Tab-separated table of C-alpha atoms and ligand atoms in Angstrom:
chain	number	residue	atom	x	y	z
A	1	MET	CA	0.091	0.767	56.947
A	2	PRO	CA	-3.426	1.466	58.140
A	3	ALA	CA	-4.016	-1.991	59.653
A	4	GLY	CA	-0.810	-1.738	61.700
A	5	GLN	CA	-1.662	1.737	62.956
A	6	GLU	CA	-5.183	0.679	63.820
A	7	SER	CA	-3.821	-2.379	65.694
A	8	MET	CA	-1.500	-0.130	67.673
A	9	ARG	CA	-4.348	2.251	68.455
A	10	LEU	CA	-6.557	-0.505	69.887
A	11	ASN	CA	-3.797	-2.618	71.457
A	12	PRO	CA	-1.065	-0.373	72.855
A	13	ALA	CA	1.744	-2.475	74.345
A	14	LEU	CA	1.944	-0.005	77.243
A	15	GLY	CA	-1.648	0.772	78.240
A	16	GLN	CA	-0.856	3.125	81.113
A	17	THR	CA	2.017	5.062	82.537
A	18	PHE	CA	2.433	7.398	85.510
A	19	ARG	CA	3.836	10.758	86.378
A	20	THR	CA	4.388	12.427	89.763
A	21	ASN	CA	4.582	16.198	89.966
A	22	ARG	CA	7.463	17.763	91.879
A	23	ALA	CA	5.520	20.912	92.807
A	24	ASP	CA	1.914	21.936	93.349
A	25	ASP	CA	0.383	22.484	89.948
A	26	VAL	CA	-2.837	23.065	88.047
A	27	LEU	CA	-3.852	20.769	85.196
A	28	PRO	CA	-6.039	22.393	82.538
A	29	LEU	CA	-8.761	20.072	81.221
A	30	SER	CA	-9.539	19.792	77.518
A	31	ARG	CA	-13.241	19.788	78.392
A	32	PRO	CA	-15.117	20.544	81.600
A	33	MET	CA	-15.624	17.732	84.100
A	34	LEU	CA	-18.520	17.392	86.528
A	35	GLY	CA	-17.146	17.053	90.061
A	36	THR	CA	-18.686	15.109	92.940
A	37	ASP	CA	-19.542	18.567	94.368
A	38	GLY	CA	-21.907	19.089	91.398
A	39	ARG	CA	-19.752	21.860	89.900
A	40	LEU	CA	-18.165	21.939	86.457
A	41	HIS	CA	-14.379	22.073	86.608
A	42	THR	CA	-12.164	23.337	83.798
A	43	GLN	CA	-8.908	22.593	85.642
A	44	LEU	CA	-7.670	20.395	88.464
A	45	SER	CA	-5.395	21.355	91.334
A	46	VAL	CA	-2.768	18.681	91.745
A	47	SER	CA	-0.665	18.858	94.882
A	48	LYS	CA	3.029	17.960	94.891
A	49	GLY	CA	3.668	14.196	94.930
A	50	THR	CA	0.349	13.165	93.377
A	51	VAL	CA	0.569	10.089	91.168
A	52	VAL	CA	-1.152	10.925	87.884
A	53	VAL	CA	-2.176	7.981	85.710
A	54	ILE	CA	-1.846	8.558	81.973
A	55	ASN	CA	-4.267	6.168	80.371
A	56	ILE	CA	-2.825	5.528	76.928
A	57	ALA	CA	-5.384	2.832	76.032
A	58	SER	CA	-8.360	5.074	76.879
A	59	SER	CA	-6.902	8.076	75.111
A	60	ASN	CA	-6.574	6.010	71.935
A	61	ARG	CA	-10.306	5.218	72.095
A	62	ARG	CA	-11.677	8.707	72.763
A	63	LYS	CA	-14.912	9.120	70.858
A	64	ASP	CA	-14.497	12.898	70.680
A	65	VAL	CA	-11.264	12.346	68.740
A	66	TRP	CA	-11.866	9.116	66.805
A	67	GLY	CA	-15.608	9.223	66.341
A	68	ASP	CA	-18.445	6.940	67.418
A	69	ASP	CA	-16.686	3.866	66.045
A	70	ALA	CA	-13.641	4.457	68.278
A	71	GLU	CA	-13.958	0.974	69.809
A	72	GLU	CA	-14.002	-0.717	66.421
A	73	PHE	CA	-11.149	-1.954	64.253
A	74	ASN	CA	-11.418	0.264	61.217
A	75	PRO	CA	-8.111	0.593	59.314
A	76	GLY	CA	-9.863	2.795	56.762
A	77	ARG	CA	-9.709	5.719	59.192
A	78	TRP	CA	-5.959	5.866	58.568
A	79	LEU	CA	-6.194	6.351	54.841
A	80	ASN	CA	-5.137	9.883	54.036
A	81	ASN	CA	-2.313	9.320	56.594
A	82	GLY	CA	-4.646	9.574	59.527
A	83	LEU	CA	-5.218	13.231	58.747
A	84	THR	CA	-8.924	12.601	59.163
A	85	VAL	CA	-8.108	12.850	62.874
A	86	PRO	CA	-7.790	16.532	63.744
A	87	LEU	CA	-4.311	16.999	65.187
A	88	GLU	CA	-5.322	19.946	67.323
A	89	LYS	CA	-7.385	17.541	69.421
A	90	THR	CA	-4.297	15.553	70.304
A	91	PRO	CA	-1.492	18.022	70.989
A	92	GLY	CA	2.094	16.837	71.315
A	93	MET	CA	1.679	13.330	69.947
A	94	VAL	CA	4.353	12.151	67.575
A	95	TYR	CA	2.690	9.351	65.689
A	96	GLY	CA	-0.712	9.655	64.063
A	97	SER	CA	-2.566	11.024	67.081
A	98	ILE	CA	-2.136	7.851	69.123
A	99	LEU	CA	-0.516	7.983	72.551
A	100	ASN	CA	1.487	4.714	72.265
A	101	PHE	CA	4.800	6.567	72.304
A	102	LEU	CA	3.496	9.123	74.799
A	103	ALA	CA	3.797	12.857	74.060
A	104	GLY	CA	5.706	15.962	74.980
A	105	ASN	CA	9.253	16.210	76.336
A	106	ARG	CA	9.549	12.558	77.345
A	107	THR	CA	8.145	11.064	74.163
A	108	CYS	CA	9.731	7.703	73.336
A	109	PRO	CA	12.965	8.655	71.534
A	110	GLY	CA	12.955	5.288	69.722
A	111	TRP	CA	9.557	5.714	68.067
A	112	ARG	CA	10.826	6.056	64.517
A	113	ILE	CA	13.008	2.949	64.862
A	114	ALA	CA	10.064	1.068	66.383
A	115	VAL	CA	7.729	2.020	63.510
A	116	LEU	CA	10.362	1.105	60.915
A	117	GLU	CA	10.993	-2.242	62.635
A	118	LEU	CA	7.265	-3.016	62.728
A	119	GLN	CA	6.841	-2.152	59.066
A	120	THR	CA	9.845	-4.272	58.045
A	121	PHE	CA	8.656	-7.165	60.203
A	122	ILE	CA	5.105	-7.063	58.787
A	123	CYS	CA	6.399	-6.901	55.186
A	124	ASP	CA	8.680	-9.912	55.815
A	125	ILE	CA	5.909	-11.929	57.464
A	126	ILE	CA	3.226	-11.322	54.847
A	127	GLU	CA	5.690	-12.067	52.062
A	128	GLY	CA	6.524	-15.520	53.436
A	129	PHE	CA	3.418	-16.660	55.322
A	130	ARG	CA	-0.325	-16.770	55.124
A	131	ILE	CA	-1.770	-15.644	58.459
A	132	LEU	CA	-5.090	-17.206	59.399
A	133	PRO	CA	-7.016	-17.452	62.675
A	134	VAL	CA	-6.900	-20.917	64.274
A	135	PRO	CA	-10.480	-22.176	64.715
A	136	GLY	CA	-11.383	-22.283	68.409
A	137	ASP	CA	-8.419	-20.199	69.577
A	138	VAL	CA	-9.234	-16.900	71.251
A	139	VAL	CA	-6.445	-14.355	71.566
A	140	VAL	CA	-6.523	-12.349	74.804
A	141	ARG	CA	-4.310	-9.712	76.422
A	142	GLU	CA	-2.160	-10.606	79.402
A	143	PHE	CA	-0.663	-7.823	81.489
A	144	HIS	CA	2.967	-7.918	82.606
A	145	GLY	CA	3.552	-4.189	82.870
A	146	VAL	CA	3.194	-4.220	79.119
A	147	SER	CA	0.403	-6.277	77.592
A	148	ILE	CA	1.205	-9.420	75.664
A	149	PRO	CA	-1.168	-11.281	73.349
A	150	LYS	CA	-1.669	-14.963	74.120
A	151	VAL	CA	-4.051	-17.759	73.305
A	152	ASP	CA	-6.681	-18.020	76.021
A	153	GLY	CA	-6.391	-21.134	78.191
A	154	ARG	CA	-2.721	-21.812	77.454
A	155	PRO	CA	-1.061	-20.310	80.514
A	156	VAL	CA	2.447	-21.573	79.979
A	157	ARG	CA	3.518	-20.990	76.406
A	158	GLY	CA	0.555	-19.026	75.168
A	159	TRP	CA	0.547	-20.435	71.665
B	201	LIG	C1	6.507	-0.334	69.649
B	201	LIG	C2	7.652	-0.054	70.313
B	201	LIG	C3	7.758	0.994	71.392
B	201	LIG	C4	6.779	1.568	72.157
B	201	LIG	C5	5.261	1.343	72.109
B	201	LIG	C6	7.445	2.493	73.047
B	201	LIG	C7	6.792	3.288	73.976
B	201	LIG	C8	7.422	4.092	74.895
B	201	LIG	C9	6.743	4.884	75.907
B	201	LIG	C10	5.230	4.965	76.106
B	201	LIG	C11	7.693	5.529	76.619
B	201	LIG	C12	7.457	6.483	77.798
B	201	LIG	C13	7.293	5.667	79.069
B	201	LIG	C14	7.123	6.565	80.264
B	201	LIG	O1	7.816	7.594	80.370
B	201	LIG	O2	6.306	6.241	81.146
B	201	LIG	C15	8.978	5.152	76.082
B	201	LIG	C16	10.176	5.614	76.555
B	201	LIG	C17	11.394	5.294	76.023
B	201	LIG	N1	11.616	4.531	74.897
B	201	LIG	FE1	10.212	3.563	73.796
B	201	LIG	N2	8.795	2.459	72.811
B	201	LIG	C18	9.028	1.578	71.795
B	201	LIG	C19	10.252	1.284	71.223
B	201	LIG	C20	11.455	1.874	71.577
B	201	LIG	C21	12.711	1.672	70.886
B	201	LIG	C22	12.885	0.802	69.628
B	201	LIG	C23	13.647	2.389	71.582
B	201	LIG	C24	15.117	2.575	71.309
B	201	LIG	C25	15.699	2.307	70.148
B	201	LIG	C26	12.983	3.047	72.689
B	201	LIG	C27	13.600	3.831	73.625
B	201	LIG	C28	12.967	4.478	74.666
B	201	LIG	C29	13.648	5.237	75.721
B	201	LIG	C30	15.163	5.449	75.859
B	201	LIG	C31	12.660	5.748	76.569
B	201	LIG	C32	12.848	6.634	77.817
B	201	LIG	C33	12.738	8.083	77.412
B	201	LIG	C34	12.696	9.043	78.604
B	201	LIG	O3	12.379	8.628	79.717
B	201	LIG	O4	12.989	10.241	78.408
B	201	LIG	N3	11.643	2.721	72.655
B	201	LIG	N4	8.786	4.296	75.029
């Protein structure tokens, strides 16, 4: 379902999460970063107790992974099962190189159920309804830990 995957890529329900390391550590960087000291760094020293922000939303829009049109809604990129996205650039991710379910040891254990539910839901909806934009309504994101779509200017019910 390329349109569903592309929607998830651009609109992750959880845009950020956090981790705190329990010991001093060194984080390798996938590409060098220019520090405020003017030097190029290939790794970062992270002292015990540092809060590290994992930016899921930004990761899903990386131009070096997704190409120059990373900010655009382009379901076609998922044809060929998303294999147009080189997996080695996104190690540890479980679902199509997007970080929505995180990665590594604490990947969301419910990701397969979630994907199945979404697919079933979308099939049911498009079978029974025609979905059209409402003229004048603008859908925006609202953040409540997770982000929720709502119609702009309708603060109470959102629809
Ligand atoms: C679209 C739906 C879902 C998304 C985007 C999602 C995403 C995530 C993410 C990003 C995490 C890691 C959070 C963190 O550690 O900071 C997580 C953890 C978790 N998810 Fe999901 N999830 C979804 C659906 C589900 C479902 C359907 C289940 C269960 C059937 C589930 C069960 C869990 C559990 C138990 C954890 C904690 C795992 C751990 O801490 O080791 N999730 N999920």
